[in-house]
């Protein structure tokens, strides 16, 4: 497996509304016709969630937006667009770990690929689609250390980023499930399966000492 970071000359249109006022990370990007549905985390000045939502809804290409406050300066929300340059590329069809801003009109896409063949195919498709990019980083993930499925890793990373493991919790299971578009029961089962894999690995390592 490979973890690859690409700097791509693309920009989500609605990010222009907030990119100079704070830092953002897109945790999930799903194609929706010509647009996308994005799960985004925004860190900025002390606002309230309604203000963040209103700012983003002002963009003409945004169909829906809803943000909740994690703290006074951290917000999590879903943004659905009518069209987006990213949806016209192959990028959202890959396992996306995160997307962040990289200067003016550029995005850093961090992806998880199953090997060099997939990596070469991705670059070929980007070139075929006329997308300008730069390969910034390639990290080989060793199979023996890769315990989780890409979906499990994505869910645990989102839980971590959104403060689900913090004490006290910044977000509850039911709210997290609502954001991810699944039931609280289904999310709980997925988290427990991922935790079981990690615990079994840890126990086996202790027993082998």
Coordinates of C-alpha atoms in Angstrom, one line a residue:
X1 CA 0.0 0.0 0.0
X2 CA 1.1 3.6 -0.7
X3 CA 0.2 6.9 0.9
X4 CA 0.6 9.5 -1.7
X5 CA 0.3 13.3 -1.4
X6 CA -0.3 15.3 -4.6
X7 CA -0.4 19.1 -5.0
X8 CA -3.1 19.6 -7.6
X9 CA -4.0 22.9 -9.4
X10 CA -7.7 22.7 -8.5
X11 CA -9.8 24.6 -5.9
X12 CA -13.2 24.0 -4.5
X13 CA -15.2 27.1 -5.4
X14 CA -16.8 27.6 -2.0
X15 CA -13.5 27.6 -0.2
X16 CA -12.9 31.1 -1.6
X17 CA -15.5 32.2 0.9
X18 CA -13.4 31.2 3.9
X19 CA -9.8 30.3 2.9
X20 CA -8.4 33.7 4.0
X21 CA -10.3 33.6 7.3
X22 CA -9.2 30.2 8.6
X23 CA -7.7 26.8 8.0
X24 CA -9.8 24.0 6.5
X25 CA -9.4 20.3 6.0
X26 CA -11.8 18.1 3.9
X27 CA -12.1 14.8 5.5
X28 CA -14.3 13.2 2.9
X29 CA -15.2 14.1 -0.7
X30 CA -17.9 12.1 -2.5
X31 CA -18.9 12.9 -6.2
X32 CA -22.6 13.9 -6.7
X33 CA -23.3 14.3 -10.4
X34 CA -21.3 17.3 -11.4
X35 CA -20.8 18.4 -7.8
X36 CA -19.6 16.8 -4.6
X37 CA -20.7 16.2 -1.0
X38 CA -17.8 17.2 1.3
X39 CA -17.3 16.7 5.0
X40 CA -15.2 19.6 6.1
X41 CA -13.5 20.9 9.2
X42 CA -12.8 24.6 9.6
X43 CA -10.6 26.3 12.1
X44 CA -10.8 30.1 12.3
X45 CA -11.6 33.1 14.5
X46 CA -14.3 32.8 17.2
X47 CA -17.6 32.5 15.2
X48 CA -20.8 30.6 15.6
X49 CA -21.9 27.7 13.4
X50 CA -24.8 29.7 11.8
X51 CA -22.4 32.4 10.7
X52 CA -20.0 29.8 9.0
X53 CA -23.0 28.2 7.3
X54 CA -24.4 31.5 6.0
X55 CA -21.0 32.5 4.6
X56 CA -20.6 29.3 2.6
X57 CA -24.3 29.3 1.5
X58 CA -23.6 32.7 -0.2
X59 CA -21.6 31.0 -2.9
X60 CA -23.9 30.4 -6.0
X61 CA -22.6 26.8 -6.5
X62 CA -23.4 25.6 -3.0
X63 CA -26.8 23.8 -2.8
X64 CA -26.7 22.8 0.9
X65 CA -24.4 23.6 3.9
X66 CA -24.8 22.8 7.6
X67 CA -22.1 23.3 10.2
X68 CA -21.9 22.5 13.9
X69 CA -19.4 24.0 16.4
X70 CA -16.9 21.7 18.0
X71 CA -15.3 24.6 19.9
X72 CA -15.6 28.3 19.6
X73 CA -13.1 28.3 16.7
X74 CA -13.6 24.8 15.2
X75 CA -16.5 23.8 13.0
X76 CA -17.6 20.6 11.2
X77 CA -20.1 20.4 8.4
X78 CA -21.4 19.0 5.2
X79 CA -21.3 21.1 2.0
X80 CA -23.1 19.9 -1.2
X81 CA -22.3 21.7 -4.5
X82 CA -24.0 21.9 -7.9
X83 CA -20.6 21.6 -9.6
X84 CA -17.0 21.4 -8.6
X85 CA -13.8 21.0 -10.6
X86 CA -12.7 18.1 -8.5
X87 CA -15.8 16.0 -9.4
X88 CA -14.7 16.2 -13.1
X89 CA -11.4 14.4 -12.2
X90 CA -10.7 10.9 -11.1
X91 CA -9.5 12.0 -7.6
X92 CA -12.7 11.7 -5.6
X93 CA -13.0 8.0 -6.7
X94 CA -9.8 7.1 -4.7
X95 CA -9.5 6.5 -1.0
X96 CA -9.0 10.0 0.3
X97 CA -7.4 10.5 3.6
X98 CA -7.5 14.3 3.6
X99 CA -7.6 17.4 1.4
X100 CA -6.1 20.7 2.4
X101 CA -5.2 24.1 0.9
X102 CA -1.8 24.5 -0.6
X103 CA -1.4 28.2 -1.5
X104 CA -3.6 30.0 -4.0
X105 CA -5.8 27.8 -6.2
X106 CA -4.0 24.5 -5.2
X107 CA -5.1 21.6 -3.1
X108 CA -3.1 18.9 -1.4
X109 CA -4.8 15.5 -1.9
X110 CA -3.5 12.7 0.4
X111 CA -4.6 9.3 -1.0
X112 CA -4.3 5.7 -0.1
X113 CA -3.4 3.4 -3.0
X114 CA -3.0 -0.3 -3.2
X115 CA 0.4 -0.1 -5.0
X116 CA 2.6 1.4 -7.7
X117 CA 0.4 0.2 -10.5
X118 CA -2.5 2.1 -9.1
X119 CA -0.3 5.1 -8.6
X120 CA 0.9 5.1 -12.2
X121 CA -2.6 4.7 -13.4
X122 CA -3.8 7.7 -11.3
X123 CA -1.0 9.9 -12.8
X124 CA -1.9 8.7 -16.3
X125 CA -5.6 9.5 -15.8
X126 CA -4.8 13.0 -14.4
X127 CA -2.6 13.7 -17.4
X128 CA -5.3 12.5 -19.7
X129 CA -7.8 14.8 -18.0
X130 CA -5.4 17.7 -18.3
X131 CA -5.0 18.2 -14.5
X132 CA -1.7 19.8 -13.5
X133 CA -0.2 18.2 -10.4
X134 CA 3.1 17.6 -8.5
X135 CA 3.9 14.5 -6.5
X136 CA 4.9 15.8 -3.1
X137 CA 5.3 12.6 -1.1
X138 CA 5.1 8.8 -1.4
X139 CA 5.1 6.7 1.7
X140 CA 5.1 2.9 1.5
X141 CA 2.7 1.4 4.1
X142 CA 4.1 -2.0 5.2
X143 CA 1.5 -4.8 5.0
X144 CA 2.3 -6.2 8.4
X145 CA 1.6 -2.8 10.0
X146 CA -1.5 -2.1 8.0
X147 CA -4.2 -3.5 10.3
X148 CA -7.3 -1.7 9.2
X149 CA -9.3 -1.6 6.0
X150 CA -9.3 1.9 4.3
X151 CA -12.9 2.5 5.4
X152 CA -12.0 1.6 9.0
X153 CA -9.0 3.9 9.0
X154 CA -11.0 6.7 7.5
X155 CA -13.7 6.4 10.2
X156 CA -11.2 6.2 13.1
X157 CA -9.3 9.2 11.7
X158 CA -12.5 11.2 11.5
X159 CA -13.4 10.2 15.1
X160 CA -9.9 11.4 16.2
X161 CA -10.0 14.6 14.2
X162 CA -13.5 15.5 15.5
X163 CA -12.7 14.9 19.2
X164 CA -14.6 11.7 19.7
X165 CA -11.8 10.3 21.8
X166 CA -11.2 13.5 23.7
X167 CA -12.0 13.8 27.4
X168 CA -14.7 15.1 27.6
X169 CA -15.8 14.2 24.1
X170 CA -16.3 17.1 21.6
X171 CA -18.8 15.1 19.6
X172 CA -21.2 12.3 20.5
X173 CA -21.7 9.1 18.6
X174 CA -25.2 10.0 17.4
X175 CA -24.0 13.4 16.0
X176 CA -21.0 11.8 14.3
X177 CA -23.3 9.2 12.7
X178 CA -25.6 11.9 11.4
X179 CA -22.7 13.7 9.8
X180 CA -21.5 10.5 8.2
X181 CA -25.0 9.6 7.0
X182 CA -25.3 6.2 8.8
X183 CA -27.1 5.0 11.9
X184 CA -25.5 5.3 15.3
X185 CA -25.7 1.5 15.6
X186 CA -23.9 0.9 12.3
X187 CA -21.2 3.4 13.2
X188 CA -20.7 1.8 16.7
X189 CA -20.3 -1.6 15.1
X190 CA -17.7 -0.3 12.6
X191 CA -15.7 1.4 15.3
X192 CA -15.8 -1.7 17.5
X193 CA -14.6 -3.9 14.7
X194 CA -11.7 -1.5 14.1
X195 CA -10.9 -1.4 17.8
X196 CA -10.9 -5.2 18.0
X197 CA -8.3 -5.5 15.2
X198 CA -6.1 -3.0 17.0
X199 CA -6.5 -4.7 20.4
X200 CA -5.8 -8.2 19.0
X201 CA -2.6 -6.9 17.4
X202 CA -1.5 -5.2 20.7
X203 CA -2.3 -8.4 22.8
X204 CA -0.4 -10.6 20.3
X205 CA 2.6 -8.3 20.5
X206 CA 2.6 -8.4 24.3
X207 CA 2.3 -12.2 24.3
X208 CA 5.3 -12.5 22.0
X209 CA 7.6 -10.6 24.3

